[in-house]
């Protein structure tokens, strides 16, 4: 009896194990109408006005809509707006909203919602703040029509309210938009093509969106953030998988449909899988930045900063950062290469043959005497660390006393706020990168500003740069803008607020069953269908 | 016995207090500022200073500690700086996967490791003993994340038998639930199993050399009876102790395993919170881990009375 029981138990265990392993692949759960997507980061905040984090901006594009949106020709196109007109004196812009615009709670989108949303955005966004200085009042004519009355012309008004990247002026219900601009909103109600399922949100793991059945897309084809936002699936799940090897295995095994950003070293692995497409869907890519501390020696001296233009080799930096040449290009401009303002005006020191002798001569002129230079690098950010390692070596070769200090990104971004000398926890240089849309023109390109203590970390002071930026914002046509942008760049290559280290793309990978992925500098989930 | 349990429970209060002070102080002096992380790359120093003040991070240490402690005493672990959600809610969301993973690992490892240790001791010096010890040494030597990747490669990517990542609640079905836990449990449990197998073997060897075992054998008792009823029961106290201590190993291992297998448990919550300096979450989780550890030790101590009648409290 006892032997029989043992045998029965063994057989039962074997059957259970076999059943477990052979059970219908519970791990390949994707239904035909659900896209499982690994985003670039974890969604931590739901407020795209409160934070500039790109992941929250991307969330914003899922659940909100915008009055205007940028197309692939860098032109703001009406999105929620149906018709609009501007007065002859360019001081009054009147907008009429499209029919049938509704928030996710069923309430119609009204002029009051748009005005409240713009007011909140203007308190946080740099371009919004510039616009606010020109705005006299915003008033609603009726529920569908409102106007912005300016005190002085602001030629970039449509560009501002159709801004592509953070902070994007998303339209929220008035009750939400009335929230203090310094306080996070908690209500994710928007009027965009997807609805956020807050009950299924597990920060650090998953964010879920479902199709908004009430959304009325425009009839034009999609072009970057503009055009028809036609949702072709029922549900999108953002699955945050922080470990790159696990994410690669998950897409290889078909557990996820799309991995937004994969490290260059994993590209060959995924390219071997015939069911996975590895592609570049970001036409602008990102730009590397080597930023100086302009307040402290030795980079408070212009000639010290200029010296680096003769030794930093974009090809070396980009090879370390992005590997295969298909994933990067040199970009000897302070603006995103491939966009209208980009040029090589004044770029000869950075573009020409590397010239350590010239660099050393400049160091001598600057009176450099072997002072310690603290370079901060974040070892948990490969894009930062590869730039730092290469540049540190290049600087050592011209005799700079480089102290490359490794830390994590959380520490680096805290320490870079320190304005004190290096012996008091200060710093000399750090490295980062910015997405292409943030550097396409002088109005958006914040590291290019020279407004001293109010500038981005590093705090350069350059009154000429600031005056020319104001001039650029008043330019009324493209040619005039290009001319001023080139002048700004020439000045920048003299005062060197930072050194551009090259332009790179981060490849994306998706299962070949996905179609209609939009090529744009921001990831959009509409128009994508799944077989 | 009851008085002993009450005494031990009361004794946990100062322990938790020390943990609370230690954790809070450590985070206070640690580099990094959540305001800088929140503000994003495009922020200015002014933006960060404003958020810093808004979060109350510029308040004096004692005031901040006092606020936090007052909340903890009222069952409020605070609010996550980033998600604006209560820490208790965030921990609540993550408890199930971690408990499921820990229990599965515990069951799997004890089921395999104790018998292997007993057999190794019984067949000491033979190829069986050496094989078991070889596996145990390997278990100690292979880092769990390396084993995890190998398991994923073999069983998920190549053989397509088990899922790569994620977690499915038992409410959505037992089969998908356990399918998602098999590989993480093996990766997490190997080092733990190796420890238990070695201790079981050593403890059993000690007991098997005792006179009463020889007496039992001389009386003609079956090997199974001698091993399980006489030897294993007497060797159980050190084994149970190690199982309890090993839970600390599991807790630290959970952090790595959950990250590799993208399991939304407490371990990953901790890592994410540390990377972005979400202090209320870190404090809450460490308090929880400490409480769990103290409780497990208490349970281990109580189990001694069941295993050894000589132990009385």
Short mmCIF file of N, CA and C in Angstrom, two decimals, chain A residues 318-476:
data_model
loop_
_atom_site.label_atom_id
_atom_site.label_comp_id
_atom_site.label_asym_id
_atom_site.label_seq_id
_atom_site.Cartn_x
_atom_site.Cartn_y
_atom_site.Cartn_z
N UNK A 318 31.59 59.74 -29.43
CA UNK A 318 30.41 59.07 -29.95
C UNK A 318 30.64 57.56 -30.16
N UNK A 319 31.86 57.21 -30.52
CA UNK A 319 32.15 55.78 -30.69
C UNK A 319 32.00 55.06 -29.36
N UNK A 320 32.51 55.70 -28.31
CA UNK A 320 32.39 55.08 -26.98
C UNK A 320 30.94 55.05 -26.52
N UNK A 321 30.20 56.07 -26.90
CA UNK A 321 28.83 56.20 -26.40
C UNK A 321 27.83 55.34 -27.18
N UNK A 322 27.96 55.37 -28.50
CA UNK A 322 26.90 54.75 -29.32
C UNK A 322 27.39 53.62 -30.21
N UNK A 323 28.69 53.36 -30.20
CA UNK A 323 29.19 52.21 -30.96
C UNK A 323 29.12 52.41 -32.46
N UNK A 324 28.34 51.57 -33.09
CA UNK A 324 28.22 51.57 -34.55
C UNK A 324 27.94 52.97 -35.11
N UNK A 325 28.65 53.30 -36.20
CA UNK A 325 28.52 54.64 -36.77
C UNK A 325 27.10 54.94 -37.26
N UNK A 326 26.33 53.91 -37.47
CA UNK A 326 24.93 54.14 -37.89
C UNK A 326 24.13 54.83 -36.78
N UNK A 327 24.65 54.74 -35.56
CA UNK A 327 23.90 55.28 -34.42
C UNK A 327 24.35 56.67 -33.99
N UNK A 328 25.31 57.26 -34.70
CA UNK A 328 25.74 58.60 -34.30
C UNK A 328 26.26 59.40 -35.47
N UNK A 329 26.41 60.67 -35.25
CA UNK A 329 27.03 61.55 -36.24
C UNK A 329 27.73 62.67 -35.48
N UNK A 330 28.73 63.27 -36.13
CA UNK A 330 29.31 64.45 -35.52
C UNK A 330 28.33 65.61 -35.74
N UNK A 331 28.30 66.52 -34.83
CA UNK A 331 27.39 67.66 -34.95
C UNK A 331 28.13 68.88 -34.39
N UNK A 332 28.73 69.65 -35.30
CA UNK A 332 29.55 70.79 -34.85
C UNK A 332 28.67 72.04 -34.78
N UNK A 333 27.64 71.93 -34.02
CA UNK A 333 26.70 73.04 -33.89
C UNK A 333 26.15 73.04 -32.47
N UNK A 334 25.71 74.21 -32.03
CA UNK A 334 25.05 74.28 -30.72
C UNK A 334 23.57 73.95 -30.85
N UNK A 335 23.09 73.76 -32.08
CA UNK A 335 21.69 73.38 -32.30
C UNK A 335 21.65 71.95 -32.86
N UNK A 336 20.54 71.32 -32.72
CA UNK A 336 20.37 69.96 -33.20
C UNK A 336 20.62 69.90 -34.70
N UNK A 337 21.60 69.11 -35.11
CA UNK A 337 21.89 69.03 -36.54
C UNK A 337 20.70 68.40 -37.27
N UNK A 338 20.45 68.91 -38.46
CA UNK A 338 19.29 68.44 -39.23
C UNK A 338 18.06 69.29 -38.98
N UNK A 339 18.21 70.37 -38.21
CA UNK A 339 17.07 71.26 -37.98
C UNK A 339 17.43 72.65 -38.53
N UNK A 340 16.44 73.51 -38.75
CA UNK A 340 16.70 74.74 -39.51
C UNK A 340 17.78 75.66 -38.95
N UNK A 341 17.94 75.74 -37.65
CA UNK A 341 18.90 76.70 -37.09
C UNK A 341 20.33 76.17 -37.09
N UNK A 342 20.50 74.89 -37.32
CA UNK A 342 21.85 74.30 -37.22
C UNK A 342 22.74 74.80 -38.34
N UNK A 343 23.98 75.09 -37.99
CA UNK A 343 24.96 75.49 -38.99
C UNK A 343 26.34 75.20 -38.39
N UNK A 344 27.36 75.47 -39.14
CA UNK A 344 28.70 75.29 -38.59
C UNK A 344 29.38 76.65 -38.40
N UNK A 345 28.58 77.68 -38.23
CA UNK A 345 29.14 79.02 -38.02
C UNK A 345 30.02 79.03 -36.78
N UNK A 346 31.26 79.42 -36.95
CA UNK A 346 32.18 79.55 -35.82
C UNK A 346 32.69 78.23 -35.27
N UNK A 347 32.38 77.10 -35.96
CA UNK A 347 32.66 75.78 -35.38
C UNK A 347 34.06 75.27 -35.67
N UNK A 348 34.86 76.05 -36.39
CA UNK A 348 36.18 75.55 -36.82
C UNK A 348 37.01 74.94 -35.68
N UNK A 349 37.07 75.57 -34.49
CA UNK A 349 37.91 74.97 -33.43
C UNK A 349 37.47 73.56 -33.05
N UNK A 350 36.18 73.30 -33.10
CA UNK A 350 35.68 71.98 -32.70
C UNK A 350 35.73 71.00 -33.86
N UNK A 351 35.56 71.52 -35.08
CA UNK A 351 35.48 70.64 -36.25
C UNK A 351 36.85 70.32 -36.83
N UNK A 352 37.79 71.26 -36.72
CA UNK A 352 39.08 71.08 -37.37
C UNK A 352 39.87 69.92 -36.80
N UNK A 353 41.06 69.70 -37.40
CA UNK A 353 41.91 68.62 -36.91
C UNK A 353 42.24 68.87 -35.43
N UNK A 354 42.26 67.83 -34.64
CA UNK A 354 42.53 68.01 -33.21
C UNK A 354 43.94 68.59 -33.03
N UNK A 355 44.04 69.58 -32.19
CA UNK A 355 45.27 70.38 -32.14
C UNK A 355 45.71 70.58 -30.68
N UNK A 356 46.34 69.56 -30.09
CA UNK A 356 46.74 69.68 -28.67
C UNK A 356 47.69 70.85 -28.43
N UNK A 357 48.52 71.17 -29.44
CA UNK A 357 49.48 72.27 -29.24
C UNK A 357 48.73 73.58 -29.05
N UNK A 358 47.72 73.79 -29.88
CA UNK A 358 46.91 75.01 -29.75
C UNK A 358 46.20 75.05 -28.38
N UNK A 359 45.70 73.86 -28.00
CA UNK A 359 45.01 73.79 -26.70
C UNK A 359 45.97 74.16 -25.57
N UNK A 360 47.19 73.61 -25.64
CA UNK A 360 48.17 73.90 -24.58
C UNK A 360 48.52 75.39 -24.54
N UNK A 361 48.61 75.97 -25.74
CA UNK A 361 48.92 77.41 -25.81
C UNK A 361 47.81 78.21 -25.12
N UNK A 362 46.58 77.81 -25.35
CA UNK A 362 45.45 78.53 -24.71
C UNK A 362 45.48 78.34 -23.19
N UNK A 363 45.83 77.12 -22.77
CA UNK A 363 45.93 76.88 -21.32
C UNK A 363 46.97 77.81 -20.70
N UNK A 364 48.08 77.98 -21.44
CA UNK A 364 49.14 78.84 -20.94
C UNK A 364 48.66 80.28 -20.85
N UNK A 365 47.97 80.70 -21.91
CA UNK A 365 47.43 82.08 -21.91
C UNK A 365 46.46 82.28 -20.74
N UNK A 366 45.75 81.21 -20.43
CA UNK A 366 44.77 81.32 -19.34
C UNK A 366 45.45 81.28 -17.97
N UNK A 367 46.74 80.98 -17.98
CA UNK A 367 47.48 80.94 -16.71
C UNK A 367 47.23 79.67 -15.93
N UNK A 368 46.89 78.58 -16.63
CA UNK A 368 46.62 77.31 -15.93
C UNK A 368 47.90 76.79 -15.31
N UNK A 369 47.80 76.40 -14.05
CA UNK A 369 49.00 76.03 -13.32
C UNK A 369 48.83 74.68 -12.61
N UNK A 370 48.14 73.77 -13.26
CA UNK A 370 48.00 72.43 -12.69
C UNK A 370 46.93 72.31 -11.63
N UNK A 371 46.01 73.28 -11.57
CA UNK A 371 44.95 73.17 -10.56
C UNK A 371 44.10 71.93 -10.84
N UNK A 372 43.57 71.36 -9.77
CA UNK A 372 42.75 70.15 -9.91
C UNK A 372 41.43 70.49 -10.61
N UNK A 373 41.05 69.60 -11.52
CA UNK A 373 39.79 69.78 -12.26
C UNK A 373 38.91 68.58 -11.93
N UNK A 374 37.76 68.84 -11.33
CA UNK A 374 36.87 67.74 -10.93
C UNK A 374 35.85 67.48 -12.03
N UNK A 375 35.96 66.31 -12.64
CA UNK A 375 34.96 65.88 -13.63
C UNK A 375 34.02 64.91 -12.93
N UNK A 376 32.74 65.17 -13.00
CA UNK A 376 31.78 64.26 -12.36
C UNK A 376 31.22 63.31 -13.40
N UNK A 377 31.17 62.03 -13.03
CA UNK A 377 30.54 61.06 -13.93
C UNK A 377 29.59 60.17 -13.13
N UNK A 378 28.56 59.71 -13.82
CA UNK A 378 27.58 58.83 -13.18
C UNK A 378 27.73 57.45 -13.79
N UNK A 379 28.17 56.50 -12.98
CA UNK A 379 28.45 55.17 -13.53
C UNK A 379 27.17 54.39 -13.84
N UNK A 380 26.04 54.83 -13.31
CA UNK A 380 24.79 54.13 -13.64
C UNK A 380 24.13 54.70 -14.90
N UNK A 381 24.79 55.64 -15.54
CA UNK A 381 24.26 56.22 -16.78
C UNK A 381 25.33 56.06 -17.86
N UNK A 382 25.26 55.00 -18.66
CA UNK A 382 26.31 54.75 -19.65
C UNK A 382 26.54 55.94 -20.59
N UNK A 383 25.49 56.68 -20.91
CA UNK A 383 25.66 57.81 -21.84
C UNK A 383 26.52 58.90 -21.20
N UNK A 384 26.37 59.08 -19.92
CA UNK A 384 27.16 60.07 -19.20
C UNK A 384 28.59 59.55 -19.01
N UNK A 385 28.68 58.32 -18.59
CA UNK A 385 29.99 57.77 -18.22
C UNK A 385 30.91 57.64 -19.42
N UNK A 386 30.37 57.24 -20.56
CA UNK A 386 31.25 57.08 -21.73
C UNK A 386 31.81 58.43 -22.16
N UNK A 387 31.01 59.48 -22.11
CA UNK A 387 31.51 60.81 -22.46
C UNK A 387 32.62 61.22 -21.49
N UNK A 388 32.35 61.01 -20.20
CA UNK A 388 33.30 61.46 -19.17
C UNK A 388 34.64 60.73 -19.30
N UNK A 389 34.57 59.42 -19.53
CA UNK A 389 35.82 58.64 -19.61
C UNK A 389 36.68 59.13 -20.78
N UNK A 390 36.07 59.35 -21.93
CA UNK A 390 36.83 59.75 -23.11
C UNK A 390 37.39 61.16 -22.93
N UNK A 391 36.54 62.08 -22.51
CA UNK A 391 36.99 63.47 -22.38
C UNK A 391 38.06 63.59 -21.29
N UNK A 392 37.90 62.85 -20.21
CA UNK A 392 38.91 62.90 -19.13
C UNK A 392 40.28 62.53 -19.69
N UNK A 393 40.32 61.49 -20.51
CA UNK A 393 41.59 61.04 -21.08
C UNK A 393 42.15 62.10 -22.02
N UNK A 394 41.28 62.70 -22.82
CA UNK A 394 41.74 63.73 -23.76
C UNK A 394 42.29 64.95 -23.01
N UNK A 395 41.67 65.27 -21.90
CA UNK A 395 42.16 66.42 -21.11
C UNK A 395 43.50 66.11 -20.44
N UNK A 396 43.64 64.87 -20.00
CA UNK A 396 44.92 64.49 -19.37
C UNK A 396 46.05 64.62 -20.39
N UNK A 397 45.73 64.31 -21.65
CA UNK A 397 46.78 64.35 -22.67
C UNK A 397 47.31 65.76 -22.93
N UNK A 398 46.55 66.78 -22.58
CA UNK A 398 47.09 68.13 -22.74
C UNK A 398 47.59 68.69 -21.41
N UNK A 399 47.71 67.81 -20.44
CA UNK A 399 48.35 68.20 -19.19
C UNK A 399 47.42 68.73 -18.11
N UNK A 400 46.12 68.52 -18.28
CA UNK A 400 45.21 68.98 -17.21
C UNK A 400 45.21 67.97 -16.07
N UNK A 401 45.12 68.49 -14.88
CA UNK A 401 45.13 67.66 -13.68
C UNK A 401 43.69 67.22 -13.38
N UNK A 402 43.30 66.11 -14.03
CA UNK A 402 41.88 65.70 -14.00
C UNK A 402 41.62 64.75 -12.83
N UNK A 403 40.60 65.07 -12.08
CA UNK A 403 40.13 64.19 -11.00
C UNK A 403 38.73 63.73 -11.41
N UNK A 404 38.69 62.52 -11.99
CA UNK A 404 37.41 62.00 -12.47
C UNK A 404 36.70 61.32 -11.30
N UNK A 405 35.60 61.89 -10.87
CA UNK A 405 34.92 61.36 -9.68
C UNK A 405 33.66 60.62 -10.08
N UNK A 406 33.61 59.34 -9.72
CA UNK A 406 32.47 58.49 -10.09
C UNK A 406 31.41 58.52 -8.99
N UNK A 407 30.17 58.58 -9.41
CA UNK A 407 29.06 58.57 -8.45
C UNK A 407 27.83 58.06 -9.17
N UNK A 408 26.70 58.00 -8.50
CA UNK A 408 25.48 57.63 -9.22
C UNK A 408 24.78 58.91 -9.66
N UNK A 409 23.84 58.75 -10.58
CA UNK A 409 23.20 59.91 -11.20
C UNK A 409 22.47 60.76 -10.17
N UNK A 410 21.87 60.08 -9.17
CA UNK A 410 21.15 60.81 -8.14
C UNK A 410 22.08 61.75 -7.37
N UNK A 411 23.31 61.31 -7.15
CA UNK A 411 24.28 62.15 -6.45
C UNK A 411 24.78 63.26 -7.37
N UNK A 412 25.02 62.90 -8.64
CA UNK A 412 25.57 63.89 -9.57
C UNK A 412 24.61 65.08 -9.74
N UNK A 413 23.34 64.77 -9.94
CA UNK A 413 22.43 65.89 -10.21
C UNK A 413 22.17 66.73 -8.97
N UNK A 414 22.51 66.19 -7.81
CA UNK A 414 22.43 67.01 -6.60
C UNK A 414 23.69 67.86 -6.49
N UNK A 415 24.82 67.22 -6.73
CA UNK A 415 26.08 67.93 -6.53
C UNK A 415 26.27 69.04 -7.58
N UNK A 416 25.68 68.87 -8.74
CA UNK A 416 25.89 69.89 -9.76
C UNK A 416 25.18 71.21 -9.39
N UNK A 417 24.35 71.18 -8.37
CA UNK A 417 23.72 72.43 -7.92
C UNK A 417 24.66 73.25 -7.02
N UNK A 418 25.76 72.61 -6.62
CA UNK A 418 26.68 73.29 -5.69
C UNK A 418 27.52 74.32 -6.46
N UNK A 419 27.49 75.56 -5.98
CA UNK A 419 28.23 76.63 -6.67
C UNK A 419 29.60 76.88 -6.03
N UNK A 420 29.90 76.18 -4.95
CA UNK A 420 31.13 76.43 -4.21
C UNK A 420 32.37 75.88 -4.93
N UNK A 421 33.59 76.27 -4.43
CA UNK A 421 34.82 75.74 -5.02
C UNK A 421 34.92 74.22 -4.85
N UNK A 422 35.84 73.61 -5.60
CA UNK A 422 35.90 72.14 -5.58
C UNK A 422 36.32 71.59 -4.22
N UNK A 423 37.04 72.37 -3.42
CA UNK A 423 37.39 71.83 -2.10
C UNK A 423 36.21 71.92 -1.13
N UNK A 424 35.11 72.49 -1.61
CA UNK A 424 33.89 72.50 -0.78
C UNK A 424 32.78 71.77 -1.52
N UNK A 425 33.12 70.60 -2.06
CA UNK A 425 32.16 69.75 -2.75
C UNK A 425 31.73 70.31 -4.10
N UNK A 426 32.47 71.28 -4.62
CA UNK A 426 32.13 71.83 -5.93
C UNK A 426 32.61 70.94 -7.06
N UNK A 427 32.53 71.45 -8.26
CA UNK A 427 32.87 70.63 -9.43
C UNK A 427 33.36 71.53 -10.55
N UNK A 428 33.99 70.94 -11.57
CA UNK A 428 34.48 71.71 -12.70
C UNK A 428 33.71 71.41 -13.98
N UNK A 429 33.38 70.15 -14.18
CA UNK A 429 32.64 69.75 -15.40
C UNK A 429 31.73 68.57 -15.10
N UNK A 430 30.61 68.51 -15.79
CA UNK A 430 29.82 67.28 -15.79
C UNK A 430 29.32 67.03 -17.20
N UNK A 431 28.77 65.85 -17.40
CA UNK A 431 28.33 65.44 -18.73
C UNK A 431 26.87 65.02 -18.67
N UNK A 432 26.16 65.32 -19.73
CA UNK A 432 24.78 64.86 -19.80
C UNK A 432 24.40 64.79 -21.27
N UNK A 433 23.13 64.59 -21.53
CA UNK A 433 22.65 64.64 -22.91
C UNK A 433 21.24 65.21 -22.90
N UNK A 434 20.87 65.80 -24.03
CA UNK A 434 19.54 66.39 -24.15
C UNK A 434 18.91 65.89 -25.44
N UNK A 435 17.61 65.74 -25.44
CA UNK A 435 16.97 65.25 -26.66
C UNK A 435 16.96 66.37 -27.70
N UNK A 436 16.97 65.97 -28.96
CA UNK A 436 17.05 66.92 -30.07
C UNK A 436 16.07 68.07 -29.98
N UNK A 437 14.78 67.82 -29.69
CA UNK A 437 13.81 68.92 -29.68
C UNK A 437 14.14 70.02 -28.68
N UNK A 438 14.91 69.69 -27.65
CA UNK A 438 15.23 70.71 -26.64
C UNK A 438 16.35 71.63 -27.07
N UNK A 439 16.95 71.35 -28.24
CA UNK A 439 18.09 72.17 -28.65
C UNK A 439 17.93 72.71 -30.07
N UNK A 440 16.71 72.77 -30.55
CA UNK A 440 16.57 73.14 -31.97
C UNK A 440 16.67 74.64 -32.22
N UNK A 441 16.49 75.46 -31.21
CA UNK A 441 16.60 76.90 -31.45
C UNK A 441 16.99 77.63 -30.17
N UNK A 442 17.37 78.89 -30.28
CA UNK A 442 17.86 79.61 -29.08
C UNK A 442 16.81 79.77 -27.99
N UNK A 443 15.53 79.75 -28.35
CA UNK A 443 14.50 79.90 -27.32
C UNK A 443 14.42 78.66 -26.44
N UNK A 444 14.62 77.49 -27.03
CA UNK A 444 14.48 76.25 -26.27
C UNK A 444 15.79 75.75 -25.69
N UNK A 445 16.89 76.13 -26.32
CA UNK A 445 18.20 75.58 -25.98
C UNK A 445 18.71 76.20 -24.67
N UNK A 446 18.31 75.59 -23.56
CA UNK A 446 18.60 76.25 -22.27
C UNK A 446 20.08 76.22 -21.86
N UNK A 447 20.89 75.20 -22.26
CA UNK A 447 22.30 75.29 -21.85
C UNK A 447 23.03 76.41 -22.57
N UNK A 448 22.40 76.96 -23.60
CA UNK A 448 23.05 78.01 -24.39
C UNK A 448 22.83 79.39 -23.77
N UNK A 449 22.07 79.43 -22.72
CA UNK A 449 21.76 80.73 -22.13
C UNK A 449 22.94 81.26 -21.31
N UNK A 450 22.99 82.59 -21.21
CA UNK A 450 24.10 83.21 -20.49
C UNK A 450 23.60 84.12 -19.40
N UNK A 451 22.50 83.71 -18.75
CA UNK A 451 21.89 84.58 -17.74
C UNK A 451 22.42 84.32 -16.33
N UNK A 452 23.70 84.02 -16.24
CA UNK A 452 24.40 83.97 -14.96
C UNK A 452 23.79 83.02 -13.94
N UNK A 453 23.57 83.51 -12.75
CA UNK A 453 23.11 82.65 -11.66
C UNK A 453 21.75 82.03 -11.93
N UNK A 454 20.98 82.63 -12.86
CA UNK A 454 19.67 82.06 -13.16
C UNK A 454 19.75 81.02 -14.28
N UNK A 455 20.94 80.87 -14.85
CA UNK A 455 21.10 79.92 -15.96
C UNK A 455 21.13 78.49 -15.43
N UNK A 456 21.15 77.57 -16.37
CA UNK A 456 21.24 76.14 -16.02
C UNK A 456 22.57 75.90 -15.33
N UNK A 457 22.70 74.79 -14.62
CA UNK A 457 23.90 74.46 -13.84
C UNK A 457 25.17 74.77 -14.63
N UNK A 458 26.09 75.47 -14.01
CA UNK A 458 27.29 75.93 -14.69
C UNK A 458 27.28 77.45 -14.74
N UNK A 459 26.07 78.02 -14.82
CA UNK A 459 25.80 79.44 -14.62
C UNK A 459 26.68 80.39 -15.43
N UNK A 460 26.77 80.21 -16.76
CA UNK A 460 27.55 81.15 -17.56
C UNK A 460 26.89 82.53 -17.62
N UNK A 461 27.73 83.54 -17.66
CA UNK A 461 27.22 84.89 -17.85
C UNK A 461 27.72 85.39 -19.21
N UNK A 462 26.80 85.71 -20.09
CA UNK A 462 27.16 86.21 -21.41
C UNK A 462 26.03 87.11 -21.89
N UNK A 463 26.22 88.39 -21.65
CA UNK A 463 25.14 89.34 -21.99
C UNK A 463 24.88 89.38 -23.48
N UNK A 464 25.93 89.18 -24.28
CA UNK A 464 25.73 89.19 -25.73
C UNK A 464 24.80 88.06 -26.15
N UNK A 465 25.04 86.90 -25.57
CA UNK A 465 24.18 85.75 -25.89
C UNK A 465 22.73 86.05 -25.53
N UNK A 466 22.53 86.63 -24.37
CA UNK A 466 21.16 86.92 -23.92
C UNK A 466 20.48 87.94 -24.82
N UNK A 467 21.26 88.97 -25.20
CA UNK A 467 20.67 90.02 -26.06
C UNK A 467 20.29 89.43 -27.41
N UNK A 468 21.16 88.56 -27.95
CA UNK A 468 20.87 87.98 -29.25
C UNK A 468 19.70 86.99 -29.18
N UNK A 469 19.57 86.32 -28.03
CA UNK A 469 18.43 85.41 -27.86
C UNK A 469 17.12 86.19 -27.92
N UNK A 470 17.12 87.33 -27.23
CA UNK A 470 15.91 88.17 -27.27
C UNK A 470 15.63 88.63 -28.70
N UNK A 471 16.70 88.95 -29.40
CA UNK A 471 16.57 89.38 -30.79
C UNK A 471 15.98 88.25 -31.65
N UNK A 472 16.46 87.03 -31.39
CA UNK A 472 15.97 85.88 -32.17
C UNK A 472 14.47 85.68 -31.94
N UNK A 473 14.06 85.88 -30.71
CA UNK A 473 12.65 85.63 -30.40
C UNK A 473 11.74 86.67 -31.04
N UNK A 474 12.34 87.79 -31.42
CA UNK A 474 11.52 88.82 -32.07
C UNK A 474 11.58 88.72 -33.60
N UNK A 475 12.48 87.87 -34.10
CA UNK A 475 12.62 87.74 -35.56
C UNK A 475 11.32 87.18 -36.14
N UNK A 476 10.92 87.72 -37.28
CA UNK A 476 9.61 87.36 -37.79
C UNK A 476 9.65 86.35 -38.94
#
